[in-house]
């Protein structure tokens, strides 16, 4: 397996793979295969009795998967984790790793529409077989639904105003490209915060296009059911929405954070948290890979 150096630089590589507590054998899953960086490191630590399954819904990622008897590539959204593990005859796993960030490849590909740095189609689909694009959402969602997306997924205080100007602009001309979209929303961003504000707007649309929050909840539920006692759940998050969901699952065993306690007041969570203090990249990694600056690593062990 050979990772393209331009596709994606794996974040917190050693820390995350160390967190899986790999012996020599065992069954592991990398649910965000991407450029294959984390998977390659996992495979280097497995003997011939071990096996790794790599999930990615993007056809571009599949090109990074080379033939290896210890590796199986699954082209699917990780929300279908349990379905595909069942298909492959796997009823329990020893560890799962998820790097929830958008890959450098997606941000750098002007044709995918993930970044406001390039003009191109307003797309943002991780799975190019999916039907709904960001342009579909911008042009077809009603104003209230648009406002909710920007408020809940982008945490933007001017969500209603954003939705209003979009609804007005699309009446005269359909918004189909990144530049056309920026012409509409850029005037509402603060001059000193333009990049941060636009990043939140694009994040909100991307989350909606790919149904990211629901997919994450489904994957974590499946991971909890599949992990054997002593198995590790290792997750790298990049924004507060997904981090809250992961933290809740590890602390309480559900994504809502509802704590269940026994008669004696002890938590019934199926996990023991390994990272009582979240792990973040050191200064050196943040300088080498700016994308890592918002990364947080959490690790839990199945009881």
mmCIF file of C-alpha atoms in Angstrom:
data_model
loop_
_atom_site.group_PDB
_atom_site.id
_atom_site.type_symbol
_atom_site.label_atom_id
_atom_site.label_comp_id
_atom_site.label_asym_id
_atom_site.label_seq_id
_atom_site.Cartn_x
_atom_site.Cartn_y
_atom_site.Cartn_z
ATOM 1 C CA UNK A 1 0.000 0.000 0.000
ATOM 2 C CA UNK A 2 1.538 3.263 -1.115
ATOM 3 C CA UNK A 3 0.046 6.557 -0.025
ATOM 4 C CA UNK A 4 0.184 9.519 -2.359
ATOM 5 C CA UNK A 5 2.072 12.252 -0.527
ATOM 6 C CA UNK A 6 -0.282 14.836 -2.017
ATOM 7 C CA UNK A 7 -3.518 13.032 -1.164
ATOM 8 C CA UNK A 8 -3.498 13.392 2.585
ATOM 9 C CA UNK A 9 -1.095 13.709 5.519
ATOM 10 C CA UNK A 10 -2.294 11.517 8.395
ATOM 11 C CA UNK A 11 -2.909 13.423 11.629
ATOM 12 C CA UNK A 12 -1.640 12.168 15.020
ATOM 13 C CA UNK A 13 -0.392 9.042 13.254
ATOM 14 C CA UNK A 14 1.692 7.454 16.013
ATOM 15 C CA UNK A 15 -0.597 8.516 18.848
ATOM 16 C CA UNK A 16 -3.742 7.187 17.200
ATOM 17 C CA UNK A 17 -2.294 3.855 16.073
ATOM 18 C CA UNK A 18 -0.599 3.398 19.458
ATOM 19 C CA UNK A 19 -4.057 3.958 20.925
ATOM 20 C CA UNK A 20 -5.348 0.832 19.185
ATOM 21 C CA UNK A 21 -3.041 -1.223 21.419
ATOM 22 C CA UNK A 22 -2.280 -3.651 18.597
ATOM 23 C CA UNK A 23 -0.806 -7.023 19.438
ATOM 24 C CA UNK A 24 0.230 -9.047 16.431
ATOM 25 C CA UNK A 25 -3.051 -10.549 15.340
ATOM 26 C CA UNK A 26 -6.607 -9.298 15.633
ATOM 27 C CA UNK A 27 -9.203 -7.649 13.424
ATOM 28 C CA UNK A 28 -9.062 -3.883 13.050
ATOM 29 C CA UNK A 29 -11.030 -1.315 11.089
ATOM 30 C CA UNK A 30 -9.957 2.050 9.679
ATOM 31 C CA UNK A 31 -13.322 3.616 8.839
ATOM 32 C CA UNK A 32 -11.748 6.682 7.165
ATOM 33 C CA UNK A 33 -9.186 5.147 4.806
ATOM 34 C CA UNK A 34 -8.469 8.251 2.686
ATOM 35 C CA UNK A 35 -4.843 8.224 1.583
ATOM 36 C CA UNK A 36 -4.096 5.076 3.540
ATOM 37 C CA UNK A 37 -1.634 6.607 5.999
ATOM 38 C CA UNK A 38 -3.187 5.280 9.192
ATOM 39 C CA UNK A 39 -3.978 1.944 7.525
ATOM 40 C CA UNK A 40 -0.404 1.484 6.360
ATOM 41 C CA UNK A 41 0.871 2.019 9.907
ATOM 42 C CA UNK A 42 -1.681 -0.430 11.331
ATOM 43 C CA UNK A 43 -0.712 -3.074 8.760
ATOM 44 C CA UNK A 44 2.964 -2.681 9.625
ATOM 45 C CA UNK A 45 2.139 -3.815 13.172
ATOM 46 C CA UNK A 46 0.022 -6.841 12.243
ATOM 47 C CA UNK A 47 1.328 -10.366 11.685
ATOM 48 C CA UNK A 48 -0.181 -12.789 9.177
ATOM 49 C CA UNK A 49 -3.021 -13.617 11.585
ATOM 50 C CA UNK A 50 -4.176 -10.015 11.698
ATOM 51 C CA UNK A 51 -6.517 -8.294 9.278
ATOM 52 C CA UNK A 52 -7.520 -4.715 8.570
ATOM 53 C CA UNK A 53 -10.691 -3.467 6.886
ATOM 54 C CA UNK A 54 -10.552 0.017 5.385
ATOM 55 C CA UNK A 55 -13.752 1.957 4.699
ATOM 56 C CA UNK A 56 -14.130 4.942 2.386
ATOM 57 C CA UNK A 57 -17.090 6.064 0.297
ATOM 58 C CA UNK A 58 -14.956 8.095 -2.133
ATOM 59 C CA UNK A 59 -13.831 6.384 -5.332
ATOM 60 C CA UNK A 60 -10.644 8.484 -5.287
ATOM 61 C CA UNK A 61 -9.610 6.827 -2.012
ATOM 62 C CA UNK A 62 -10.008 3.366 -3.492
ATOM 63 C CA UNK A 63 -7.115 4.145 -5.851
ATOM 64 C CA UNK A 64 -4.798 4.238 -2.809
ATOM 65 C CA UNK A 65 -5.663 0.670 -1.788
ATOM 66 C CA UNK A 66 -3.181 -1.871 -3.141
ATOM 67 C CA UNK A 67 -3.355 -5.627 -2.901
ATOM 68 C CA UNK A 68 -2.382 -6.957 0.521
ATOM 69 C CA UNK A 69 -3.556 -10.297 1.955
ATOM 70 C CA UNK A 70 -4.034 -8.637 5.355
ATOM 71 C CA UNK A 71 -6.214 -5.830 3.968
ATOM 72 C CA UNK A 72 -9.742 -5.506 2.614
ATOM 73 C CA UNK A 73 -11.041 -2.254 1.131
ATOM 74 C CA UNK A 74 -14.751 -1.499 1.539
ATOM 75 C CA UNK A 75 -16.129 1.283 -0.616
ATOM 76 C CA UNK A 76 -18.928 2.449 1.626
ATOM 77 C CA UNK A 77 -19.971 5.096 4.090
ATOM 78 C CA UNK A 78 -18.894 3.998 7.570
ATOM 79 C CA UNK A 79 -22.496 4.213 8.739
ATOM 80 C CA UNK A 80 -22.861 0.743 7.191
ATOM 81 C CA UNK A 81 -19.979 -0.657 9.265
ATOM 82 C CA UNK A 82 -21.929 -3.480 10.867
ATOM 83 C CA UNK A 83 -23.591 -4.522 7.605
ATOM 84 C CA UNK A 84 -20.258 -4.970 5.853
ATOM 85 C CA UNK A 85 -18.582 -6.651 8.801
ATOM 86 C CA UNK A 86 -21.438 -9.155 8.811
ATOM 87 C CA UNK A 87 -21.014 -9.603 5.050
ATOM 88 C CA UNK A 88 -17.330 -10.422 5.590
ATOM 89 C CA UNK A 89 -18.158 -12.850 8.391
ATOM 90 C CA UNK A 90 -16.796 -10.649 11.196
ATOM 91 C CA UNK A 91 -18.811 -10.598 14.420
ATOM 92 C CA UNK A 92 -16.323 -8.753 16.652
ATOM 93 C CA UNK A 93 -13.278 -6.523 16.218
ATOM 94 C CA UNK A 94 -10.219 -5.635 18.276
ATOM 95 C CA UNK A 95 -10.067 -1.971 17.411
ATOM 96 C CA UNK A 96 -11.457 0.817 15.271
ATOM 97 C CA UNK A 97 -9.863 4.073 14.163
ATOM 98 C CA UNK A 98 -11.708 7.066 12.720
ATOM 99 C CA UNK A 99 -10.085 10.280 11.482
ATOM 100 C CA UNK A 100 -13.172 12.440 10.964
ATOM 101 C CA UNK A 101 -11.505 15.332 9.185
ATOM 102 C CA UNK A 102 -11.948 16.134 5.508
ATOM 103 C CA UNK A 103 -8.854 15.003 3.614
ATOM 104 C CA UNK A 104 -6.379 17.439 2.091
ATOM 105 C CA UNK A 105 -7.245 15.863 -1.253
ATOM 106 C CA UNK A 106 -10.846 17.029 -1.027
ATOM 107 C CA UNK A 107 -9.913 20.578 -0.092
ATOM 108 C CA UNK A 108 -7.322 20.776 -2.869
ATOM 109 C CA UNK A 109 -9.522 19.365 -5.644
ATOM 110 C CA UNK A 110 -11.243 22.378 -7.218
ATOM 111 C CA UNK A 111 -13.773 20.137 -8.960
ATOM 112 C CA UNK A 112 -15.215 18.813 -5.689
ATOM 113 C CA UNK A 113 -16.391 22.160 -4.284
ATOM 114 C CA UNK A 114 -15.210 21.631 -0.689
ATOM 115 C CA UNK A 115 -13.081 24.767 -0.507
ATOM 116 C CA UNK A 116 -13.826 28.449 -1.043
ATOM 117 C CA UNK A 117 -10.275 28.870 -2.388
ATOM 118 C CA UNK A 118 -11.216 27.621 -5.856
ATOM 119 C CA UNK A 119 -14.103 28.170 -8.197
ATOM 120 C CA UNK A 120 -15.926 25.088 -9.426
ATOM 121 C CA UNK A 121 -19.231 23.308 -9.058
ATOM 122 C CA UNK A 122 -20.876 23.672 -5.649
ATOM 123 C CA UNK A 123 -20.759 19.929 -4.983
ATOM 124 C CA UNK A 124 -19.273 18.742 -1.636
ATOM 125 C CA UNK A 125 -20.301 15.095 -2.008
ATOM 126 C CA UNK A 126 -17.934 12.639 -0.345
ATOM 127 C CA UNK A 127 -19.674 9.866 -2.227
ATOM 128 C CA UNK A 128 -19.938 10.956 -5.837
ATOM 129 C CA UNK A 129 -22.676 8.387 -6.378
ATOM 130 C CA UNK A 130 -24.932 10.350 -4.013
ATOM 131 C CA UNK A 131 -27.641 12.467 -5.609
ATOM 132 C CA UNK A 132 -27.823 15.640 -3.504
ATOM 133 C CA UNK A 133 -25.126 18.297 -3.927
ATOM 134 C CA UNK A 134 -24.489 21.525 -2.050
ATOM 135 C CA UNK A 135 -25.999 23.395 -5.001
ATOM 136 C CA UNK A 136 -29.210 21.381 -4.631
ATOM 137 C CA UNK A 137 -29.435 22.377 -0.976
ATOM 138 C CA UNK A 138 -28.678 26.045 -1.594
ATOM 139 C CA UNK A 139 -31.258 26.282 -4.376
ATOM 140 C CA UNK A 140 -34.032 24.017 -3.088
ATOM 141 C CA UNK A 141 -34.167 24.092 0.716
ATOM 142 C CA UNK A 142 -36.649 26.536 2.179
ATOM 143 C CA UNK A 143 -35.308 29.519 4.070
ATOM 144 C CA UNK A 144 -35.944 28.140 7.559
ATOM 145 C CA UNK A 145 -34.252 24.841 6.774
ATOM 146 C CA UNK A 146 -31.210 26.689 5.392
ATOM 147 C CA UNK A 147 -31.049 28.848 8.521
ATOM 148 C CA UNK A 148 -31.151 25.761 10.744
ATOM 149 C CA UNK A 149 -28.246 24.203 8.834
ATOM 150 C CA UNK A 150 -26.065 27.288 9.225
ATOM 151 C CA UNK A 151 -27.018 27.670 12.886
ATOM 152 C CA UNK A 152 -26.683 24.063 14.053
ATOM 153 C CA UNK A 153 -23.882 22.823 11.786
ATOM 154 C CA UNK A 154 -21.934 26.052 11.315
ATOM 155 C CA UNK A 155 -22.771 27.636 14.688
ATOM 156 C CA UNK A 156 -23.247 30.920 12.850
ATOM 157 C CA UNK A 157 -25.046 33.705 14.699
ATOM 158 C CA UNK A 158 -26.220 35.321 11.455
ATOM 159 C CA UNK A 159 -27.731 32.080 10.142
ATOM 160 C CA UNK A 160 -31.130 33.633 9.446
ATOM 161 C CA UNK A 161 -29.627 36.534 7.511
ATOM 162 C CA UNK A 162 -27.502 34.131 5.462
ATOM 163 C CA UNK A 163 -30.541 32.060 4.589
ATOM 164 C CA UNK A 164 -32.495 35.185 3.686
ATOM 165 C CA UNK A 165 -29.939 36.579 1.237
ATOM 166 C CA UNK A 166 -29.514 33.161 -0.386
ATOM 167 C CA UNK A 167 -33.287 32.778 -0.800
ATOM 168 C CA UNK A 168 -33.456 36.224 -2.392
ATOM 169 C CA UNK A 169 -30.462 35.720 -4.700
ATOM 170 C CA UNK A 170 -31.609 32.375 -6.095
ATOM 171 C CA UNK A 171 -34.920 33.867 -7.266
ATOM 172 C CA UNK A 172 -33.129 35.742 -10.037
ATOM 173 C CA UNK A 173 -30.392 33.222 -10.822
ATOM 174 C CA UNK A 174 -29.663 29.655 -9.783
ATOM 175 C CA UNK A 175 -26.519 29.372 -7.623
ATOM 176 C CA UNK A 176 -24.392 26.632 -9.180
ATOM 177 C CA UNK A 177 -20.719 27.409 -8.547
ATOM 178 C CA UNK A 178 -18.532 28.221 -5.559
ATOM 179 C CA UNK A 179 -17.865 31.735 -6.864
ATOM 180 C CA UNK A 180 -21.574 32.434 -7.388
ATOM 181 C CA UNK A 181 -22.240 31.287 -3.835
ATOM 182 C CA UNK A 182 -19.410 33.435 -2.451
ATOM 183 C CA UNK A 183 -20.789 36.490 -4.254
ATOM 184 C CA UNK A 184 -23.979 36.013 -2.237
ATOM 185 C CA UNK A 185 -22.612 35.214 1.241
ATOM 186 C CA UNK A 186 -19.253 36.991 1.381
ATOM 187 C CA UNK A 187 -20.789 40.431 2.098
ATOM 188 C CA UNK A 188 -22.202 38.981 5.337
ATOM 189 C CA UNK A 189 -18.808 37.872 6.678
ATOM 190 C CA UNK A 190 -16.740 40.113 8.914
ATOM 191 C CA UNK A 191 -13.667 41.528 7.169
ATOM 192 C CA UNK A 192 -11.408 40.422 10.014
ATOM 193 C CA UNK A 193 -13.099 37.000 10.182
ATOM 194 C CA UNK A 194 -13.852 36.289 6.536
ATOM 195 C CA UNK A 195 -11.929 33.007 6.282
ATOM 196 C CA UNK A 196 -13.276 31.678 9.586
ATOM 197 C CA UNK A 197 -16.847 32.652 8.758
ATOM 198 C CA UNK A 198 -16.688 31.162 5.270
ATOM 199 C CA UNK A 199 -15.146 27.983 6.687
ATOM 200 C CA UNK A 200 -18.172 27.644 8.985
ATOM 201 C CA UNK A 201 -20.603 28.233 6.124
ATOM 202 C CA UNK A 202 -18.908 25.580 3.990
ATOM 203 C CA UNK A 203 -18.680 23.204 6.951
ATOM 204 C CA UNK A 204 -22.411 23.500 7.541
ATOM 205 C CA UNK A 205 -23.239 22.718 3.917
ATOM 206 C CA UNK A 206 -20.775 19.806 3.777
ATOM 207 C CA UNK A 207 -22.242 18.241 6.918
ATOM 208 C CA UNK A 208 -25.746 18.466 5.457
ATOM 209 C CA UNK A 209 -24.751 17.147 2.019
ATOM 210 C CA UNK A 210 -23.091 14.091 3.536
ATOM 211 C CA UNK A 211 -25.444 13.634 6.517
ATOM 212 C CA UNK A 212 -22.303 13.493 8.649
ATOM 213 C CA UNK A 213 -23.789 13.677 12.118
ATOM 214 C CA UNK A 214 -26.265 10.839 11.571
ATOM 215 C CA UNK A 215 -23.566 8.742 9.881
ATOM 216 C CA UNK A 216 -21.210 9.297 12.821
ATOM 217 C CA UNK A 217 -23.863 8.265 15.350
ATOM 218 C CA UNK A 218 -24.637 5.101 13.384
ATOM 219 C CA UNK A 219 -20.958 4.188 13.092
ATOM 220 C CA UNK A 220 -20.287 4.697 16.806
ATOM 221 C CA UNK A 221 -23.281 2.563 17.739
ATOM 222 C CA UNK A 222 -22.062 -0.231 15.445
ATOM 223 C CA UNK A 223 -18.511 0.094 16.753
ATOM 224 C CA UNK A 224 -19.760 -0.269 20.324
ATOM 225 C CA UNK A 225 -21.605 -3.460 19.392
ATOM 226 C CA UNK A 226 -18.681 -4.928 17.408
ATOM 227 C CA UNK A 227 -15.784 -4.201 19.765
ATOM 228 C CA UNK A 228 -14.794 -7.132 21.934
ATOM 229 C CA UNK A 229 -13.871 -6.605 25.624
ATOM 230 C CA UNK A 230 -10.515 -4.855 25.679
ATOM 231 C CA UNK A 231 -11.032 -3.556 22.145
ATOM 232 C CA UNK A 232 -10.169 0.064 21.457
ATOM 233 C CA UNK A 233 -12.196 2.906 19.955
ATOM 234 C CA UNK A 234 -9.861 5.628 18.623
ATOM 235 C CA UNK A 235 -11.358 8.805 17.140
ATOM 236 C CA UNK A 236 -9.840 12.061 15.860
ATOM 237 C CA UNK A 237 -12.298 14.976 15.714
ATOM 238 C CA UNK A 238 -11.973 18.481 14.261
ATOM 239 C CA UNK A 239 -14.981 20.496 15.387
ATOM 240 C CA UNK A 240 -17.149 20.723 18.477
ATOM 241 C CA UNK A 241 -20.226 19.044 16.978
ATOM 242 C CA UNK A 242 -18.564 15.725 16.202
ATOM 243 C CA UNK A 243 -16.323 15.896 19.275
ATOM 244 C CA UNK A 244 -19.359 16.208 21.545
ATOM 245 C CA UNK A 245 -20.931 13.114 20.000
ATOM 246 C CA UNK A 246 -17.742 11.066 20.386
ATOM 247 C CA UNK A 247 -17.199 12.262 23.949
ATOM 248 C CA UNK A 248 -20.788 11.365 24.861
ATOM 249 C CA UNK A 249 -20.460 7.859 23.428
ATOM 250 C CA UNK A 250 -17.239 7.149 25.284
ATOM 251 C CA UNK A 251 -18.534 8.557 28.559
ATOM 252 C CA UNK A 252 -22.078 7.178 28.603
ATOM 253 C CA UNK A 253 -22.384 4.602 25.821
ATOM 254 C CA UNK A 254 -24.818 6.711 23.791
ATOM 255 C CA UNK A 255 -24.391 9.722 21.535
ATOM 256 C CA UNK A 256 -26.881 11.885 23.455
ATOM 257 C CA UNK A 257 -24.794 11.743 26.632
ATOM 258 C CA UNK A 258 -27.593 10.298 28.771
ATOM 259 C CA UNK A 259 -25.849 8.610 31.684
ATOM 260 C CA UNK A 260 -27.237 5.310 32.934
ATOM 261 C CA UNK A 261 -26.224 4.279 36.458
ATOM 262 C CA UNK A 262 -26.747 1.124 38.471
ATOM 263 C CA UNK A 263 -28.317 0.831 41.931
ATOM 264 C CA UNK A 264 -25.040 1.932 43.551
ATOM 265 C CA UNK A 265 -24.623 4.991 41.320
ATOM 266 C CA UNK A 266 -21.943 3.453 39.120
ATOM 267 C CA UNK A 267 -21.964 4.239 35.422
ATOM 268 C CA UNK A 268 -23.163 1.510 33.092
ATOM 269 C CA UNK A 269 -21.107 2.874 30.190
ATOM 270 C CA UNK A 270 -19.591 0.074 28.076
ATOM 271 C CA UNK A 271 -16.319 2.009 27.856
ATOM 272 C CA UNK A 272 -13.363 2.924 30.006
ATOM 273 C CA UNK A 273 -11.906 6.232 28.855
ATOM 274 C CA UNK A 274 -8.152 5.951 28.193
ATOM 275 C CA UNK A 275 -7.563 9.608 27.336
ATOM 276 C CA UNK A 276 -8.808 11.426 30.413
ATOM 277 C CA UNK A 277 -7.090 14.443 28.865
ATOM 278 C CA UNK A 278 -7.681 14.838 25.135
ATOM 279 C CA UNK A 279 -4.554 14.426 22.950
ATOM 280 C CA UNK A 280 -3.712 17.233 20.516
ATOM 281 C CA UNK A 281 -0.879 17.535 17.960
ATOM 282 C CA UNK A 282 2.383 19.015 19.207
ATOM 283 C CA UNK A 283 3.700 22.310 17.839
ATOM 284 C CA UNK A 284 5.905 20.548 15.310
ATOM 285 C CA UNK A 285 3.011 18.638 13.740
ATOM 286 C CA UNK A 286 0.810 21.716 13.659
ATOM 287 C CA UNK A 287 3.527 23.602 11.780
ATOM 288 C CA UNK A 288 4.085 20.746 9.311
ATOM 289 C CA UNK A 289 0.392 20.124 8.804
ATOM 290 C CA UNK A 290 -1.852 23.161 9.497
ATOM 291 C CA UNK A 291 -4.933 20.961 9.047
ATOM 292 C CA UNK A 292 -4.053 19.240 12.331
ATOM 293 C CA UNK A 293 -4.407 22.385 14.456
ATOM 294 C CA UNK A 294 -8.002 21.696 15.472
ATOM 295 C CA UNK A 295 -7.559 17.929 15.886
ATOM 296 C CA UNK A 296 -8.488 16.155 19.124
ATOM 297 C CA UNK A 297 -7.782 12.492 19.793
ATOM 298 C CA UNK A 298 -9.975 10.458 22.134
ATOM 299 C CA UNK A 299 -9.447 6.815 23.038
ATOM 300 C CA UNK A 300 -11.707 4.415 24.936
ATOM 301 C CA UNK A 301 -11.559 0.713 25.759
ATOM 302 C CA UNK A 302 -14.559 -1.623 25.631
ATOM 303 C CA UNK A 303 -15.321 -3.139 29.025
#
